[in-house]
Short mmCIF file of C-alpha atoms in Angstrom, two decimals:
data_model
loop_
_atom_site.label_atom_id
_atom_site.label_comp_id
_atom_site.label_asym_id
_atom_site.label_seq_id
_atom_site.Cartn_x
_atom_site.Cartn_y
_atom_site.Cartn_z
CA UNK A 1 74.84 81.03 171.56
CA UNK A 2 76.71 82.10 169.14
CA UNK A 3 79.68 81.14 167.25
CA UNK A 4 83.42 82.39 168.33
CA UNK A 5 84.39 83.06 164.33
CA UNK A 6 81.53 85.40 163.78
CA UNK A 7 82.66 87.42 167.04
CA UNK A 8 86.48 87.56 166.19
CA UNK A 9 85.87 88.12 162.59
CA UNK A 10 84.21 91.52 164.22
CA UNK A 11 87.03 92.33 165.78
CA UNK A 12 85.59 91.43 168.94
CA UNK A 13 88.33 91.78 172.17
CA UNK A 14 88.66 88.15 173.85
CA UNK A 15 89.11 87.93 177.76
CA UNK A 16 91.90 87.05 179.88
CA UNK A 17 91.19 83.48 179.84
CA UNK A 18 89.36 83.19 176.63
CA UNK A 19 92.27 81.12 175.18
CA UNK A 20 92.40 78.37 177.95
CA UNK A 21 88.29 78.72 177.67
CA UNK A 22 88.74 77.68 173.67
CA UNK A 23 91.21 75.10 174.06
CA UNK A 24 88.71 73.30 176.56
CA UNK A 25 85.69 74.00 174.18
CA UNK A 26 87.91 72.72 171.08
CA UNK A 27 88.61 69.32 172.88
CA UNK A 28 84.54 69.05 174.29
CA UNK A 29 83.72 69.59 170.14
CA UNK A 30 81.76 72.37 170.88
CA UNK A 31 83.67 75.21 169.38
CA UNK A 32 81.20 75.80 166.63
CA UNK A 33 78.27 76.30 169.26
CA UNK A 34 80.50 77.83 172.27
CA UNK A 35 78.66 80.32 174.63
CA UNK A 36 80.19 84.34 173.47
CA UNK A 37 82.41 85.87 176.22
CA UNK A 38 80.10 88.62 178.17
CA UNK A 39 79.61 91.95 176.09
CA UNK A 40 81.54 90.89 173.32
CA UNK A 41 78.68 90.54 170.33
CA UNK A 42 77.92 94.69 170.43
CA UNK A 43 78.17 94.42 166.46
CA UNK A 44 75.53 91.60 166.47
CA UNK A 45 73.13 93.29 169.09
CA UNK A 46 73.63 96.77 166.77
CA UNK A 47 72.35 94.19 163.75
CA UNK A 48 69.59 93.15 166.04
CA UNK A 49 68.16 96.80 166.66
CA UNK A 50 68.67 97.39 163.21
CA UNK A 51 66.64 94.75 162.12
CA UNK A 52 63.69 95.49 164.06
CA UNK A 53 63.90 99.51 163.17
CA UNK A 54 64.31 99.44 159.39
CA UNK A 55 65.73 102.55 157.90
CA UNK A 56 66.52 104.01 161.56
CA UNK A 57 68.98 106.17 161.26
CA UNK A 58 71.90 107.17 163.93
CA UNK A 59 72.89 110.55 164.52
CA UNK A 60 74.77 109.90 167.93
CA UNK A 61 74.84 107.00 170.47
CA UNK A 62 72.19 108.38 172.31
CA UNK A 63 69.93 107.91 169.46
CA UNK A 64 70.32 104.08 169.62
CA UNK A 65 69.52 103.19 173.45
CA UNK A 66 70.55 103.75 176.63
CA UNK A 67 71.51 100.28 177.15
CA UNK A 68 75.64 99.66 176.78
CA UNK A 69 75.11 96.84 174.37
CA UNK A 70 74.43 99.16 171.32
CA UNK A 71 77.35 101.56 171.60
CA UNK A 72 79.23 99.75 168.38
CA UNK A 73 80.54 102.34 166.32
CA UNK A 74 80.36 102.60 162.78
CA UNK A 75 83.18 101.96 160.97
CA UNK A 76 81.61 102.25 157.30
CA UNK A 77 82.10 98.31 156.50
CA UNK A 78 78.10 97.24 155.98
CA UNK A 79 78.58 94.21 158.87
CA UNK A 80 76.03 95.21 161.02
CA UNK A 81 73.15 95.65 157.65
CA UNK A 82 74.85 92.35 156.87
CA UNK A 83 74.14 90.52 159.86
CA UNK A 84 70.60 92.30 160.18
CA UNK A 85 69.93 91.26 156.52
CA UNK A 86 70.67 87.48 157.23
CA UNK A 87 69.25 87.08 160.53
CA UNK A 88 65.86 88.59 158.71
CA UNK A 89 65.98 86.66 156.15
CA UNK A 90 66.98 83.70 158.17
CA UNK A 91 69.88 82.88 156.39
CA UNK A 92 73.22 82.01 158.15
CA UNK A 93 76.08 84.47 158.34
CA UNK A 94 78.67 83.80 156.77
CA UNK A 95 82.13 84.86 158.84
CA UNK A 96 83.87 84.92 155.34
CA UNK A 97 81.79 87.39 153.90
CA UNK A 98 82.40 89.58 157.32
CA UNK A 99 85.65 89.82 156.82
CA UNK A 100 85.62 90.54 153.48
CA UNK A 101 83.79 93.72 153.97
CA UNK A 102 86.47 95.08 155.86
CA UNK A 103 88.58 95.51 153.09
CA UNK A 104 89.24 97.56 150.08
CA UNK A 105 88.76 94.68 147.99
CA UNK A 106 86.37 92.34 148.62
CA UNK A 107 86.98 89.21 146.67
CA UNK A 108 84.28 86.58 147.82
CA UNK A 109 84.22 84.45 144.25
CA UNK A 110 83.19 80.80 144.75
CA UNK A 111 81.54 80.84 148.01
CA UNK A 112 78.17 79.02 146.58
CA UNK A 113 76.48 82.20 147.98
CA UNK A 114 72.74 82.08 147.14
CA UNK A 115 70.51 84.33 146.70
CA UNK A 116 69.14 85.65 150.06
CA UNK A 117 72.63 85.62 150.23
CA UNK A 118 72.96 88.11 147.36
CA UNK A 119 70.02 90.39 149.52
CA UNK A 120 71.81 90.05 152.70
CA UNK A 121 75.00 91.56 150.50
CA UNK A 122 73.64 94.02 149.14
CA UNK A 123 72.74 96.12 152.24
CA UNK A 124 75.60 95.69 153.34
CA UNK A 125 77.24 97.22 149.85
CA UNK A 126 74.73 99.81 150.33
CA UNK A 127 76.55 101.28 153.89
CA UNK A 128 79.73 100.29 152.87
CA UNK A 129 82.35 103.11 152.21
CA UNK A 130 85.58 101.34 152.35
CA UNK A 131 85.45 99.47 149.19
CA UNK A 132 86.28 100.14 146.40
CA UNK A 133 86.18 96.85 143.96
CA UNK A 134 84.01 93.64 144.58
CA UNK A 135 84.40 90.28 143.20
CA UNK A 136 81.56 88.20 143.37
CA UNK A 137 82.00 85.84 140.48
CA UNK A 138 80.88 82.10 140.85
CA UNK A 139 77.96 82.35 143.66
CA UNK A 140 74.92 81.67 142.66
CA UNK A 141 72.53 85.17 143.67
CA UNK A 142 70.68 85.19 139.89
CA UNK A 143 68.17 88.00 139.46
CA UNK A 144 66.70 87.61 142.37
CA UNK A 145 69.58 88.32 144.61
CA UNK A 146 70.81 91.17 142.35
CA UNK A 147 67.69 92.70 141.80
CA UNK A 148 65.70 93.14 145.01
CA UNK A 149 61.53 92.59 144.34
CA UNK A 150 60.23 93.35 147.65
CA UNK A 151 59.78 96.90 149.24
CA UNK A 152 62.78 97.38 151.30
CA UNK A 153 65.05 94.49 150.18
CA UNK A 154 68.19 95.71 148.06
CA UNK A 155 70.15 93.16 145.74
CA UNK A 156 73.83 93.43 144.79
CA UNK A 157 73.31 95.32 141.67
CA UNK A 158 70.79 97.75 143.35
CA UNK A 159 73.77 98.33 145.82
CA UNK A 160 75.96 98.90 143.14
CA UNK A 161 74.10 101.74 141.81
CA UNK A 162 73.93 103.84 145.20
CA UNK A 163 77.65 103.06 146.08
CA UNK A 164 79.99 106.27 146.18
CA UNK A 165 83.32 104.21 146.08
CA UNK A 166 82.97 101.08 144.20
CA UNK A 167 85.19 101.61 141.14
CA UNK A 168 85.69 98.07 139.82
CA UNK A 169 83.44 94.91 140.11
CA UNK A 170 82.98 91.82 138.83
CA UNK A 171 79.86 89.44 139.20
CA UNK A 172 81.03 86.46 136.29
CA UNK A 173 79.03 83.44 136.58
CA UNK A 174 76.37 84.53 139.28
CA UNK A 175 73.08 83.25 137.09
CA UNK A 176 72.38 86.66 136.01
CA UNK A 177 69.19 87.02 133.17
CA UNK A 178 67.32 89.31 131.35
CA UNK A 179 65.75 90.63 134.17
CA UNK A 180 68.76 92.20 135.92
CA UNK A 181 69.58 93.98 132.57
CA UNK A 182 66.47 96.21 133.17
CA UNK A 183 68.60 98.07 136.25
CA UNK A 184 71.55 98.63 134.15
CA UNK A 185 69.92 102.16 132.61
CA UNK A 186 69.50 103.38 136.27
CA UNK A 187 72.87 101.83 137.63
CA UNK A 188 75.05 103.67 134.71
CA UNK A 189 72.91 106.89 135.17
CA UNK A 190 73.66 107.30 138.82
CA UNK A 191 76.79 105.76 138.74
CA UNK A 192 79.71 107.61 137.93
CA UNK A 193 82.41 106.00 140.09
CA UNK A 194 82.25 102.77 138.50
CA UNK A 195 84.94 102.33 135.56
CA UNK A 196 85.43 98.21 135.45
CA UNK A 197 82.46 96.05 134.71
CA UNK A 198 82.44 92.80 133.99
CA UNK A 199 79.03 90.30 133.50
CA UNK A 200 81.03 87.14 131.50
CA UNK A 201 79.22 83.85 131.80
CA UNK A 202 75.99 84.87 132.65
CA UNK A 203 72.25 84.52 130.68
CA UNK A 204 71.54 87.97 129.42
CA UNK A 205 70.71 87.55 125.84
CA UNK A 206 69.88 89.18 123.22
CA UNK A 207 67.67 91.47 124.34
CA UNK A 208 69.37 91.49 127.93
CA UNK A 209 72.42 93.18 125.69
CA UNK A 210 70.48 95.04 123.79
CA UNK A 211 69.33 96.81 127.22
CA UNK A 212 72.57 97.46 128.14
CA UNK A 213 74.30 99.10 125.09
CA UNK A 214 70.83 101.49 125.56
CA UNK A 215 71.71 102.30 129.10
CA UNK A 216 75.76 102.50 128.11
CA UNK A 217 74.90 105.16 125.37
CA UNK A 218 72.32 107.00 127.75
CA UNK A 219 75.28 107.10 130.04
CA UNK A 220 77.77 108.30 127.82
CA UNK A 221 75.91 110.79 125.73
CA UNK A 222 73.15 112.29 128.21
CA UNK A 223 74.23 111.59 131.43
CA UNK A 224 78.24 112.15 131.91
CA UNK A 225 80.84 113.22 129.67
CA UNK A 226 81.51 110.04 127.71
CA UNK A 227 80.59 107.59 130.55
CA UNK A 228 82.32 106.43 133.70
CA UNK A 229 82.78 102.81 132.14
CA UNK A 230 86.88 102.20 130.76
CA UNK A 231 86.56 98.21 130.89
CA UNK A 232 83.70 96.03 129.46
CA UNK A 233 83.33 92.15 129.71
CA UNK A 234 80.35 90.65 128.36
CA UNK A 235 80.90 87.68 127.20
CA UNK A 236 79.22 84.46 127.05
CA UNK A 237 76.18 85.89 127.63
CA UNK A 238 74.11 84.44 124.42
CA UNK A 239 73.98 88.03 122.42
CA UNK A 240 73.33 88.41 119.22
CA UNK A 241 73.05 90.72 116.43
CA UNK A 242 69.95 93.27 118.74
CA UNK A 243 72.48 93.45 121.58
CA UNK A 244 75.81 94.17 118.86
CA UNK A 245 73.65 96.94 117.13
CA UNK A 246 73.14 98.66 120.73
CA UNK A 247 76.27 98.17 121.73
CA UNK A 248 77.48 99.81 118.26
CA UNK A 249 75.46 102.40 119.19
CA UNK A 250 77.57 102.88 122.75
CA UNK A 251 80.61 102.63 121.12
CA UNK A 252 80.11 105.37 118.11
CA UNK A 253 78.52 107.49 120.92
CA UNK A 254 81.13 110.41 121.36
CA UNK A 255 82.77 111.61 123.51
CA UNK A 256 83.29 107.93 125.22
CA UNK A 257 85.84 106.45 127.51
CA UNK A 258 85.26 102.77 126.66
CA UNK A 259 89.12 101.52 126.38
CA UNK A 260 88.88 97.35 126.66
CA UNK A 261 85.90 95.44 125.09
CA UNK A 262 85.01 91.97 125.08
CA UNK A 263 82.23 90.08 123.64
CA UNK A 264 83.78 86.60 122.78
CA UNK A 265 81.57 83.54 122.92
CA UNK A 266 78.34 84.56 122.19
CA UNK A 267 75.59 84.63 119.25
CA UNK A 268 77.03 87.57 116.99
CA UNK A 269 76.52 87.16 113.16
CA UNK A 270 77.59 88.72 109.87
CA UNK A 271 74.93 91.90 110.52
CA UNK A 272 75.88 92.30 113.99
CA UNK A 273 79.55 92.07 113.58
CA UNK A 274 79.16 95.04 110.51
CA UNK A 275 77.44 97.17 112.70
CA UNK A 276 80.04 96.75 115.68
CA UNK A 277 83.00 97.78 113.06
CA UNK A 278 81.73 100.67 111.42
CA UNK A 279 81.79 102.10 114.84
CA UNK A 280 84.82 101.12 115.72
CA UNK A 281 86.07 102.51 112.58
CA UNK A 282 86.29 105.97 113.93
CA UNK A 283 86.57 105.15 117.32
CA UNK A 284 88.84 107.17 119.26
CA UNK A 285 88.97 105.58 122.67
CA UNK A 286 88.92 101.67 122.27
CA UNK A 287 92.16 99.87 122.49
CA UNK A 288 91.18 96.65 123.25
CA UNK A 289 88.63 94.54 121.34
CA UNK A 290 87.68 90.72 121.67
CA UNK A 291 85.00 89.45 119.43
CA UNK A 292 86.59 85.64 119.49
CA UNK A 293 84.10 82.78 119.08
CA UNK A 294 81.31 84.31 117.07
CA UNK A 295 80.35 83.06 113.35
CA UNK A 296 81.30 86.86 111.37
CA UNK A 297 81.20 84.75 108.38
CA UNK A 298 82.73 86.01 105.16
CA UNK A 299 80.75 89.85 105.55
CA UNK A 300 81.76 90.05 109.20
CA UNK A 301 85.40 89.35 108.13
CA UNK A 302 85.41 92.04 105.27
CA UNK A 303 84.00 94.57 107.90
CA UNK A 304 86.90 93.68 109.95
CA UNK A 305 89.22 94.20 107.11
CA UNK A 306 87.83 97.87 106.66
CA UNK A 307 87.76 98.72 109.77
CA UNK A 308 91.26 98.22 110.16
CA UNK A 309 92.29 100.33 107.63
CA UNK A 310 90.40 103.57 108.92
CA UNK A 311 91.09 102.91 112.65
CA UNK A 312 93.91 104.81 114.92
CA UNK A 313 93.42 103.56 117.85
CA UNK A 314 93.03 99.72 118.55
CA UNK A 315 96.55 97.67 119.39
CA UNK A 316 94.25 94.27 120.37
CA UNK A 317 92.27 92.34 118.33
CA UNK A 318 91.27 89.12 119.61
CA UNK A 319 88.90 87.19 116.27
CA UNK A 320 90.13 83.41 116.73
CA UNK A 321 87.42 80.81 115.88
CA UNK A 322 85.14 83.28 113.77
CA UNK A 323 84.67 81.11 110.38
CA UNK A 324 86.41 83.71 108.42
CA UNK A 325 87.14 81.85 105.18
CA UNK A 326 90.07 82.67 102.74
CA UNK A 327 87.47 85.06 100.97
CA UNK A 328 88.10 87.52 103.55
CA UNK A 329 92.19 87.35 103.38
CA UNK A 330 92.08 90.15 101.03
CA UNK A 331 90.31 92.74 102.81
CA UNK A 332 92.00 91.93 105.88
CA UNK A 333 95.58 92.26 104.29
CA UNK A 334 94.78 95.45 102.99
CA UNK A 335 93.26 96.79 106.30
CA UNK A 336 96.45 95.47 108.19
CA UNK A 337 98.51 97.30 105.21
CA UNK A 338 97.04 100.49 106.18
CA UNK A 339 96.69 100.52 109.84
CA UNK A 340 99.84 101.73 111.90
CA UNK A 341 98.39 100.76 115.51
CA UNK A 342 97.66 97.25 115.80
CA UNK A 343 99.97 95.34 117.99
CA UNK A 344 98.57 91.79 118.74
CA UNK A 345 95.53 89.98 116.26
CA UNK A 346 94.86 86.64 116.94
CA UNK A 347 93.43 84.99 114.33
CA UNK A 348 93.08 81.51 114.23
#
């Protein structure tokens, strides 16, 4: 028994008198529980096979069995490792999150996916070749269903980093820690597809940060010409001034392709904030900076101030609510004086 939405969310054909069939099932309240139409559930047998021959591979329809019920064809979507991943995990399918992997862009935000959920997901990111952005923001995977710790599992991010066509993804309020910022410097080494990232609202840290400005530096200055990485978004994730010197790092790495930054609301200070603006001083790439919500103090504010006057580049500057006193008005009238570029600052 299983349920009519999973089927036609498959794409599954529907007999004759499947309609008259539903309507009578509908009224009897058993809809949700309804008996599949005959040889209509080859996508969920194909998830069965694969979930008892792990890492079986199929080179022709021969090579799955003789019997009819396998002869599903691949269509490059991940449904089938996504049904095999629940059912072995023993976690319900979700017809939503079927669907979605038929797309281009997958956008399953707020779904109060958990984290076998986020395991189950991932294999299925893993086969999939159709999309090519994901938006998982709001479910609630945390490092364990982005970062698989048993032999054969694969979280989101693991996904991620063996995916050929994801370009653009966002996982924003999905409990992510420290310990999924260890992957990062073997995600942005073997990814080189991926050019919009964005981690806001999670529990990295400091030291979570400082792990990935390390792995965005290795990326840009060893492992690809400047990095694959044009859009950043890291904030409220509880950095401080360890995670802005790394990121400095990143950013006066050169070449590099970083064009829109953001670290609002988190834990940078006075040192942290000097370090990030000496490098974007003689950036060439940046356009787009947010550093909104974090206590620069009067040093932090001066930095700004000279930073402005040496760069060429940056049009945005986002620095509301960053206890800048009057102290700092000077230097930043002066840098504002000299710079020719800037188009929007808020400051308030």
């Amino acid at each position: 028994q299983v349920s009519f939405r999973v089927a036609d969310t498959l794409g599954v054909p529907r007999e004759p008198d499947q309609e008259e069939r539903l309507k009578i099932l509908r009224a009897n309240s058993q809809f949700t529980v309804s008996v599949a139409p005959p040889n209509a559930l080859q996508g969920l047998f194909l998830a069965r096979y694969r979930m008892d021959n792990p890492g079986h591979t199929f080179a022709a329809e021969s090579d799955l069995t003789s019997s009819a019920s396998y002869k599903t064809p691949e269509d490059g979507s991940g449904c089938a490792e996504y049904i095999a991943a629940s059912m072995r995990l023993q976690d319900p399918i979700k017809p939503y999150v079927l669907l979605q992997l038929r797309n281009t862009h997958i956008q399953i935000q707020n779904c109060f996916l958990s984290s076998r959920q986020g395991l189950a997901l991932g294999e299925a990111l893993a086969s999939n070749r159709i999309a090519t952005s994901l938006d998982a923001s709001g479910n609630g995977f945390g490092d364990d269903g982005c970062v698989a710790s048993k032999p054969g599992e694969m979280g989101v991010l693991d996904a991620i980093k063996h995916s050929d066509s994801l370009t653009t993804v966002r996982l924003d309020r999905v409990r992510l820690n420290r310990k999924s910022a260890v992957l990062f410097k073997s995600l942005l080494e073997k990814t080189v597809t991926l050019t919009s990232l964005s981690l806001a609202n999670n529990f990295i840290g400091d030291i979570g940060g400082e792990l990935i400005g390390k792995a965005l530096y290795h990326g840009a200055d060893t492992v690809s010409n400047g990095g694959s990485i044009r859009i950043l978004n890291l904030a409220n994730n509880g950095m401080g001034n360890r995670a802005a010197a790394a990121l400095a790092a990143y950013i006066n790495c050169a070449p590099n392709n970083l064009q829109d930054f953001d670290l609002a609301y988190n834990h940078i200070r006075e040192e942290g904030a000097g370090a990030l603006f000496e490098a974007l001083a003689t950036n060439s790439s940046v356009t787009s900076f947010s550093i909104g919500w974090n206590g620069l103090g009067v040093a932090g504010g001066v930095a700004m101030g000279q930073m402005l006057g040496q760069n060429e580049k940056l049009t945005q500057l986002d620095c509301n609510n960053c206890r800048m006193t009057s102290e700092c008005a000077a230097a930043l009238a002066a840098g504002l004086s000299a710079n020719s570029t800037i188009q929007t600052m808020l400051l308030e």
